Short mmCIF file of C-alpha atoms and ligand atoms in Angstrom, two decimals:
data_model
loop_
_atom_site.label_atom_id
_atom_site.label_comp_id
_atom_site.label_asym_id
_atom_site.label_seq_id
_atom_site.Cartn_x
_atom_site.Cartn_y
_atom_site.Cartn_z
CA MET A 934 -18.43 10.17 -23.24
CA ALA A 935 -21.28 9.83 -20.89
CA ALA A 936 -21.86 7.01 -18.56
CA ALA A 937 -23.86 4.59 -19.55
CA PRO A 938 -27.40 5.15 -19.46
CA THR A 939 -28.84 3.02 -16.25
CA THR A 940 -25.84 4.94 -14.83
CA PRO A 941 -27.62 7.83 -12.19
CA PRO A 942 -26.65 11.04 -12.79
CA THR A 943 -25.66 11.63 -9.00
CA MET A 944 -23.72 9.70 -6.43
CA ARG A 945 -22.93 9.21 -2.78
CA ALA A 946 -19.51 10.42 -2.11
CA VAL A 947 -17.19 11.28 1.11
CA GLN A 948 -15.16 14.57 0.19
CA TYR A 949 -13.03 16.97 2.66
CA ASP A 950 -12.86 20.44 1.70
CA ALA A 951 -9.56 21.61 3.05
CA TYR A 952 -5.84 20.22 4.79
CA GLY A 953 -6.30 19.00 8.15
CA GLY A 954 -9.37 17.59 10.35
CA GLY A 955 -9.21 14.25 10.41
CA ALA A 956 -11.96 11.71 10.22
CA ALA A 957 -14.50 14.87 11.21
CA GLY A 958 -13.47 17.20 7.96
CA LEU A 959 -14.79 14.37 6.18
CA LYS A 960 -18.11 15.10 4.47
CA HIS A 961 -20.80 12.76 2.99
CA VAL A 962 -21.67 14.63 0.04
CA GLU A 963 -23.89 13.60 -3.33
CA VAL A 964 -21.99 15.12 -6.58
CA PRO A 965 -22.72 14.40 -10.18
CA VAL A 966 -21.54 10.57 -11.54
CA PRO A 967 -17.44 11.73 -12.88
CA SER A 968 -17.51 10.89 -16.93
CA PRO A 969 -14.63 9.05 -18.25
CA LYS A 970 -12.23 10.22 -20.42
CA LYS A 971 -10.99 8.94 -23.62
CA ASN A 972 -8.68 5.84 -21.94
CA GLU A 973 -10.47 5.72 -18.77
CA LEU A 974 -13.20 3.48 -17.16
CA LEU A 975 -16.02 4.65 -15.12
CA LEU A 976 -16.57 1.88 -12.50
CA LYS A 977 -19.30 1.46 -9.89
CA LEU A 978 -17.14 0.70 -6.45
CA GLU A 979 -17.85 -2.51 -4.65
CA ALA A 980 -14.54 -1.82 -2.19
CA ALA A 981 -11.98 0.76 -1.15
CA ALA A 982 -8.71 0.45 0.62
CA ILE A 983 -7.56 3.06 2.80
CA ASN A 984 -3.58 3.41 3.12
CA PRO A 985 -1.91 5.37 5.58
CA VAL A 986 -0.58 8.40 2.59
CA ASP A 987 -4.53 9.00 2.31
CA TRP A 988 -5.05 10.74 5.50
CA LYS A 989 -1.82 12.01 5.37
CA ILE A 990 -1.92 14.01 2.30
CA GLN A 991 -5.38 15.61 3.94
CA GLN A 992 -2.90 16.41 6.47
CA GLY A 993 -0.61 18.80 4.30
CA LEU A 994 1.91 15.84 3.88
CA LEU A 995 2.30 16.75 0.17
CA ARG A 996 1.61 20.40 0.33
CA PRO A 997 1.12 22.17 -2.59
CA LEU A 998 0.79 18.87 -4.87
CA LEU A 999 -1.64 16.78 -3.35
CA PRO A 1000 -4.91 16.93 -3.31
CA ARG A 1001 -4.68 18.65 -6.92
CA LYS A 1002 -7.54 21.18 -5.43
CA PHE A 1003 -10.98 20.75 -2.89
CA PRO A 1004 -13.27 19.42 -2.35
CA PHE A 1005 -11.38 16.19 -2.62
CA ILE A 1006 -12.58 12.28 -2.52
CA PRO A 1007 -9.86 10.25 -1.29
CA VAL A 1008 -8.27 7.33 -1.57
CA THR A 1009 -7.33 5.16 -4.78
CA ASP A 1010 -7.18 1.55 -4.35
CA VAL A 1011 -10.41 0.04 -5.41
CA ALA A 1012 -12.44 -2.74 -6.52
CA ALA A 1013 -15.37 -2.73 -9.20
CA VAL A 1014 -17.33 -3.19 -11.46
CA VAL A 1015 -16.94 -1.86 -14.93
CA VAL A 1016 -20.00 0.66 -16.52
CA ALA A 1017 -18.45 2.45 -19.73
CA VAL A 1018 -15.38 2.89 -21.28
CA GLY A 1019 -13.89 6.18 -23.16
CA SER A 1020 -13.88 5.51 -27.19
CA GLY A 1021 -9.57 4.79 -26.64
CA VAL A 1022 -10.56 1.49 -24.11
CA THR A 1023 -9.32 -1.70 -25.40
CA ARG A 1024 -8.87 -4.01 -22.58
CA PHE A 1025 -12.34 -4.09 -20.81
CA GLN A 1026 -16.17 -3.83 -21.59
CA ALA A 1027 -19.08 -3.23 -19.03
CA GLY A 1028 -19.48 -6.00 -16.95
CA ASP A 1029 -16.16 -6.87 -16.63
CA HIS A 1030 -14.49 -7.49 -12.45
CA VAL A 1031 -11.91 -5.29 -11.93
CA VAL A 1032 -9.40 -3.73 -9.48
CA ALA A 1033 -7.88 -0.42 -10.35
CA MET A 1034 -5.55 2.47 -8.92
CA LEU A 1035 -6.73 6.05 -9.22
CA ASN A 1036 -4.93 8.35 -10.26
CA SER A 1037 -3.41 10.15 -6.90
CA LEU A 1038 -3.75 13.38 -8.05
CA TYR A 1039 -7.22 12.83 -8.12
CA GLY A 1040 -8.43 10.51 -5.76
CA GLY A 1041 -12.28 8.98 -6.30
CA GLY A 1042 -12.11 5.87 -3.99
CA LEU A 1043 -14.63 7.05 -1.05
CA ALA A 1044 -17.93 7.33 -3.39
CA GLU A 1045 -20.18 4.94 -6.04
CA TYR A 1046 -18.56 5.52 -8.94
CA ALA A 1047 -15.36 6.86 -10.15
CA VAL A 1048 -12.86 6.91 -13.00
CA ALA A 1049 -10.25 4.97 -13.50
CA SER A 1050 -7.20 4.59 -16.68
CA GLU A 1051 -7.12 2.01 -18.41
CA SER A 1052 -3.44 1.86 -17.71
CA LEU A 1053 -3.97 1.41 -13.49
CA THR A 1054 -6.58 -1.21 -14.06
CA VAL A 1055 -6.94 -4.79 -14.48
CA LYS A 1056 -9.64 -7.59 -14.60
CA ARG A 1057 -10.47 -9.50 -10.93
CA PRO A 1058 -11.00 -13.30 -11.54
CA PRO A 1059 -13.69 -14.75 -9.22
CA GLU A 1060 -11.15 -16.23 -6.66
CA VAL A 1061 -10.00 -12.70 -5.43
CA SER A 1062 -13.23 -10.88 -3.70
CA ALA A 1063 -13.66 -7.24 -3.95
CA ALA A 1064 -12.31 -6.66 -0.48
CA GLU A 1065 -9.12 -8.71 -1.82
CA GLY A 1066 -8.30 -7.02 -4.85
CA ALA A 1067 -8.89 -3.47 -3.04
CA GLY A 1068 -6.27 -4.14 -0.99
CA LEU A 1069 -3.63 -4.74 -3.39
CA PRO A 1070 -2.24 -1.97 -5.36
CA VAL A 1071 -0.85 0.50 -3.12
CA ALA A 1072 0.45 -1.78 0.05
CA ALA A 1073 1.32 -5.06 -1.98
CA GLY A 1074 2.64 -3.17 -4.69
CA THR A 1075 5.27 -0.91 -2.06
CA ALA A 1076 5.55 -4.60 -1.03
CA LEU A 1077 6.75 -5.76 -4.16
CA GLN A 1078 8.91 -2.51 -5.80
CA ALA A 1079 10.61 -2.66 -2.13
CA LEU A 1080 12.05 -6.23 -2.33
CA ARG A 1081 12.68 -5.79 -5.85
CA ALA A 1082 14.89 -2.99 -4.89
CA ILE A 1083 16.39 -5.44 -2.16
CA GLY A 1084 16.95 -7.78 -5.07
CA ALA A 1085 14.60 -10.25 -4.74
CA LYS A 1086 13.43 -12.75 -7.39
CA PHE A 1087 10.29 -14.23 -8.11
CA ASP A 1088 11.12 -16.65 -11.44
CA GLY A 1089 13.05 -18.55 -9.05
CA THR A 1090 16.72 -17.19 -9.78
CA GLY A 1091 16.86 -15.04 -6.97
CA LYS A 1092 19.64 -15.49 -4.28
CA PRO A 1093 18.50 -16.42 -0.86
CA LEU A 1094 18.79 -13.26 0.91
CA ASN A 1095 18.14 -11.92 4.62
CA VAL A 1096 15.28 -10.18 4.78
CA LEU A 1097 14.07 -7.51 7.60
CA ILE A 1098 10.42 -6.40 7.40
CA THR A 1099 9.34 -3.99 10.11
CA ALA A 1100 6.18 -3.51 11.21
CA ALA A 1101 4.89 -6.43 9.55
CA SER A 1102 1.57 -6.85 10.68
CA GLY A 1103 0.19 -3.51 8.91
CA GLY A 1104 -1.09 -2.96 5.70
CA VAL A 1105 2.30 -3.70 3.65
CA GLY A 1106 4.47 -5.55 6.15
CA LEU A 1107 2.02 -8.94 5.90
CA TYR A 1108 2.11 -8.86 2.02
CA THR A 1109 5.99 -7.69 2.11
CA VAL A 1110 6.19 -10.99 4.67
CA GLN A 1111 4.16 -13.49 2.04
CA LEU A 1112 5.83 -12.00 -1.29
CA ALA A 1113 9.57 -12.53 0.54
CA ARG A 1114 9.25 -16.05 0.92
CA LEU A 1115 7.64 -16.66 -2.52
CA ALA A 1116 11.11 -15.58 -3.40
CA GLY A 1117 12.39 -17.77 -1.29
CA LEU A 1118 13.88 -15.07 1.22
CA HIS A 1119 14.35 -15.91 4.74
CA VAL A 1120 12.50 -13.25 6.65
CA THR A 1121 12.82 -11.75 9.88
CA ALA A 1122 9.45 -9.31 10.78
CA THR A 1123 8.87 -7.10 14.26
CA CYS A 1124 5.65 -6.19 15.50
CA GLY A 1125 3.58 -6.50 18.36
CA ALA A 1126 3.53 -9.14 20.56
CA ARG A 1127 -0.76 -9.57 19.75
CA ASN A 1128 0.65 -10.28 16.17
CA MET A 1129 3.68 -13.08 16.44
CA GLU A 1130 1.74 -15.68 15.50
CA LEU A 1131 -0.33 -14.25 13.08
CA VAL A 1132 3.40 -12.85 10.93
CA ARG A 1133 4.88 -16.13 11.67
CA ARG A 1134 1.79 -17.85 10.00
CA PRO A 1135 2.69 -16.63 6.77
CA GLY A 1136 6.20 -17.32 6.54
CA ALA A 1137 8.38 -14.61 8.85
CA ASP A 1138 10.92 -17.59 10.26
CA GLU A 1139 12.05 -15.13 13.21
CA VAL A 1140 9.91 -12.42 14.52
CA LEU A 1141 10.53 -9.89 17.53
CA ASP A 1142 8.31 -8.19 19.53
CA TYR A 1143 9.20 -4.38 18.89
CA LYS A 1144 8.11 -3.35 21.95
CA THR A 1145 11.40 -5.45 23.90
CA PRO A 1146 14.47 -4.59 24.11
CA GLU A 1147 15.63 -7.47 21.80
CA GLY A 1148 12.97 -6.13 18.83
CA ALA A 1149 14.69 -2.64 19.64
CA SER A 1150 17.65 -3.52 18.56
CA LEU A 1151 16.32 -5.40 15.15
CA LYS A 1152 19.36 -8.34 15.96
CA SER A 1153 18.20 -11.56 14.33
CA PRO A 1154 17.62 -14.50 17.06
CA SER A 1155 19.83 -16.97 14.71
CA GLY A 1156 22.64 -13.64 14.67
CA LYS A 1157 22.11 -13.66 10.64
CA LYS A 1158 22.72 -9.68 8.91
CA TYR A 1159 19.87 -8.43 6.83
CA ASP A 1160 20.91 -7.80 2.99
CA GLY A 1161 18.08 -5.62 2.74
CA VAL A 1162 14.97 -4.05 5.18
CA VAL A 1163 11.93 -2.73 3.97
CA HIS A 1164 11.02 -0.38 6.87
CA CYS A 1165 7.68 -0.34 6.77
CA THR A 1166 7.44 2.39 10.16
CA VAL A 1167 8.98 5.44 11.88
CA GLY A 1168 11.70 5.94 14.83
CA ILE A 1169 14.58 3.66 14.12
CA CYS A 1170 17.77 5.59 14.05
CA TRP A 1171 20.67 4.60 10.99
CA SER A 1172 22.52 3.60 14.46
CA THR A 1173 20.27 0.80 14.85
CA PHE A 1174 19.99 -0.39 11.24
CA GLU A 1175 23.84 -0.11 10.52
CA PRO A 1176 24.75 -2.99 12.50
CA VAL A 1177 22.45 -5.41 11.81
CA LEU A 1178 23.26 -4.79 8.08
CA SER A 1179 25.28 -7.30 5.62
CA ASP A 1180 27.91 -5.41 3.93
CA SER A 1181 26.23 -4.57 1.40
CA GLY A 1182 22.65 -4.39 2.77
CA LYS A 1183 19.63 -1.72 2.24
CA VAL A 1184 17.20 -0.14 4.47
CA ILE A 1185 14.42 0.92 2.34
CA ASP A 1186 12.23 3.63 3.69
CA LEU A 1187 9.10 3.74 3.02
CA THR A 1188 8.23 6.50 5.23
CA PRO A 1189 11.69 8.64 4.65
CA GLY A 1190 11.49 12.10 6.46
CA PHE A 1191 14.10 15.09 5.15
CA SER A 1192 17.24 13.16 7.44
CA ALA A 1193 16.94 9.74 5.56
CA VAL A 1194 16.71 12.18 2.38
CA LEU A 1195 20.04 13.90 3.38
CA ARG A 1196 21.48 10.14 4.25
CA TRP A 1197 20.73 8.22 1.60
CA ALA A 1198 22.65 11.69 -0.76
CA LEU A 1199 25.36 11.22 1.84
CA GLN A 1200 25.65 7.46 1.29
CA ARG A 1201 25.38 8.05 -2.57
CA LEU A 1202 28.70 10.36 -2.59
CA SER A 1203 30.44 9.07 -0.19
CA PHE A 1204 30.20 5.43 -2.25
CA SER A 1205 29.11 3.43 1.07
CA ARG A 1206 27.95 -0.09 0.53
CA LYS A 1207 25.55 -0.24 3.44
CA GLN A 1208 22.65 2.03 2.11
CA LEU A 1209 18.85 3.80 3.38
CA MET A 1210 17.02 3.56 0.59
CA PRO A 1211 13.72 6.39 0.23
CA MET A 1212 11.15 4.56 -1.61
CA LEU A 1213 7.71 6.33 -3.29
CA VAL A 1214 5.48 2.90 -4.75
CA SER A 1215 5.41 3.61 -8.63
CA LEU A 1216 2.78 0.99 -9.39
CA THR A 1217 2.84 -0.62 -13.27
CA LYS A 1218 -0.23 -2.86 -14.81
CA GLU A 1219 2.12 -5.70 -15.33
CA ASP A 1220 2.90 -5.13 -10.79
CA LEU A 1221 -0.72 -5.53 -10.73
CA GLU A 1222 -1.58 -8.00 -12.74
CA PHE A 1223 1.33 -9.98 -11.25
CA LEU A 1224 0.06 -9.67 -7.93
CA VAL A 1225 -3.75 -9.99 -8.54
CA GLY A 1226 -2.53 -13.29 -10.01
CA LEU A 1227 -0.73 -14.07 -7.34
CA HIS A 1228 -3.87 -14.09 -5.14
CA LYS A 1229 -5.80 -15.87 -7.75
CA ASP A 1230 -3.86 -18.92 -7.38
CA GLY A 1231 -3.68 -18.94 -3.50
CA LYS A 1232 -0.58 -17.87 -3.12
CA LEU A 1233 -0.87 -14.21 -1.42
CA LYS A 1234 -3.35 -13.71 0.66
CA THR A 1235 -5.17 -10.36 1.72
CA LEU A 1236 -5.36 -9.93 5.34
CA ILE A 1237 -8.40 -7.73 6.39
CA ASP A 1238 -8.62 -5.81 9.66
CA SER A 1239 -11.63 -4.05 9.37
CA ARG A 1240 -14.89 -3.53 6.73
CA PHE A 1241 -17.12 0.06 7.45
CA ALA A 1242 -19.68 0.92 4.94
CA LEU A 1243 -19.31 3.99 2.86
CA SER A 1244 -21.66 5.44 6.06
CA ASP A 1245 -19.40 4.32 8.75
CA VAL A 1246 -16.32 5.89 6.65
CA THR A 1247 -15.15 8.36 10.01
CA LYS A 1248 -14.34 4.93 11.63
CA ALA A 1249 -12.40 3.63 9.02
CA TRP A 1250 -10.16 6.75 8.55
CA GLU A 1251 -9.92 6.86 12.97
CA ARG A 1252 -8.80 3.76 12.54
CA SER A 1253 -6.07 3.88 10.31
CA MET A 1254 -5.11 7.09 11.99
CA GLU A 1255 -4.81 5.03 14.90
CA GLY A 1256 -2.08 2.84 12.92
CA HIS A 1257 -2.42 0.02 14.20
CA ALA A 1258 -4.66 -1.96 11.79
CA THR A 1259 -3.45 -5.73 11.20
CA GLY A 1260 -3.65 -5.83 7.76
CA LYS A 1261 -6.36 -3.93 5.40
CA ILE A 1262 -9.26 -1.20 6.38
CA ILE A 1263 -11.54 -1.63 3.66
CA VAL A 1264 -14.94 0.24 3.02
CA GLU A 1265 -17.59 -1.40 0.70
CA MET A 1266 -20.02 0.16 -0.93
N1 LIG B 1108 6.87 4.97 0.63
C1 LIG B 1108 5.61 4.75 -0.09
O1 LIG B 1108 5.19 4.20 -1.17
C2 LIG B 1108 4.95 3.83 0.52
C3 LIG B 1108 3.48 3.23 0.33
C4 LIG B 1108 2.47 2.36 1.33
C5 LIG B 1108 2.75 2.66 2.64
N2 LIG B 1108 3.86 3.74 2.90
C6 LIG B 1108 4.05 4.19 4.42
O2 LIG B 1108 4.24 2.79 5.14
C7 LIG B 1108 4.17 2.79 6.18
C8 LIG B 1108 3.42 1.22 6.94
O3 LIG B 1108 1.86 1.80 6.06
P1 LIG B 1108 0.89 0.24 6.28
O4 LIG B 1108 0.25 0.47 5.41
O5 LIG B 1108 1.13 -0.89 6.48
O6 LIG B 1108 0.36 0.60 7.35
P2 LIG B 1108 -0.33 0.25 8.64
O7 LIG B 1108 -1.12 -0.45 8.31
O8 LIG B 1108 -1.16 1.41 9.34
O9 LIG B 1108 0.16 -0.43 9.79
C9 LIG B 1108 -0.28 -0.70 10.72
C10 LIG B 1108 0.51 -1.47 12.20
O10 LIG B 1108 1.68 -1.26 12.42
C11 LIG B 1108 2.62 -1.86 13.22
N3 LIG B 1108 3.30 -1.17 14.00
C12 LIG B 1108 3.38 -0.08 14.30
N4 LIG B 1108 4.81 0.31 14.86
C13 LIG B 1108 5.11 -0.38 14.64
C14 LIG B 1108 6.58 -0.89 15.47
N5 LIG B 1108 7.61 1.05 16.25
N6 LIG B 1108 7.47 -1.67 15.63
C15 LIG B 1108 6.39 -2.49 14.77
N7 LIG B 1108 5.04 -2.53 14.35
C16 LIG B 1108 4.39 -2.07 14.07
C17 LIG B 1108 1.23 -1.70 14.05
O11 LIG B 1108 0.93 -3.35 15.05
P3 LIG B 1108 0.86 -2.41 16.76
O12 LIG B 1108 -0.82 -1.85 16.53
O13 LIG B 1108 1.04 -3.62 17.51
O14 LIG B 1108 1.39 -1.06 17.17
C18 LIG B 1108 0.54 -2.27 13.21
O15 LIG B 1108 -0.24 -3.45 12.96
C19 LIG B 1108 3.16 4.17 6.48
O16 LIG B 1108 3.62 5.30 7.33
C20 LIG B 1108 2.67 4.35 4.87
O17 LIG B 1108 2.30 5.73 4.95
C21 LIG B 1108 4.84 4.11 2.14
#
């Protein structure tokens, strides 16, 4: 269907038209406002969050699957107001405030308008700001899925597992710390010295500075073995994880390389109880509703590293590529 009558025919957007190039490869353009299909919503974007996967796709990490085609408007995590709905949409109407994860194949988040599938859009209550809501889909969705893979339960029926969270100061890590505490887990976290207090505040019981020998060893100061690790960084070998895991401890690897996938396959073939498990987030509407609900109730917070206007998006892109964000990097439209 066509956009609402008040919607302009064109919009500001930021896109790239080839692999590589980093922030310098981003171009400010004026392009047609997209039209929602039957089960889609047209959104006027308020905020978008940059995730490392956004610039990794630009680098060619998922070549040739993503981007589906060039030019490509990157970024999937948005908060927005609904301006028009497709004929098959039943849960939303114009004027609703929402949080959505856009289709990874087509992106679209660095723009004034975007189309979202109804199936990955949820209402945003007034208690959750647009910037906070935009932070949630990929980062908090990954945290939730990784903790569930370790055995965390959020209904009070789970075991009090010991969990290690690496890079706990990052976008995924800070949500993971909070969700792990909500699930009643004992949390050990790694981060840089400057962020130790910040990571302790939302719920880490023990914090290790990753640049010290103790931090690099991943050993819990209280001697606990980990039932699960949510591994949010790179460059740590299995030989470092193995001695700090409990008998059936699992490492959920969020940035698996080829060797991690190979190790996972071999461990499965050998029925190894300790396991390295590669994970790719697969968000559901129910998960997003759960996360927005926790945020509304004040049980989950989005820590915002920095905010940028769309006109300044190259700075946001560079900030994410540097790898030193503390929480989420937000672009406001
Ligand atoms: N598999 C999936 O579905 C999935 C989903 C989401 C994210 N990911 C991946 O997960 C990783 C984390 O994502 P993110 O959004 O949390 O990234 P991020 O926000 O960019 O993480 C930055 C943080 O990581 C910290 N850090 C970097 N190296 C560290 C180390 N060796 N030990 C401890 N802390 C370290 C930095 O602290 P300092 O500034 O002190 O160095 C910084 O605070 C990325 O590689 C991302 O691509 C995967």
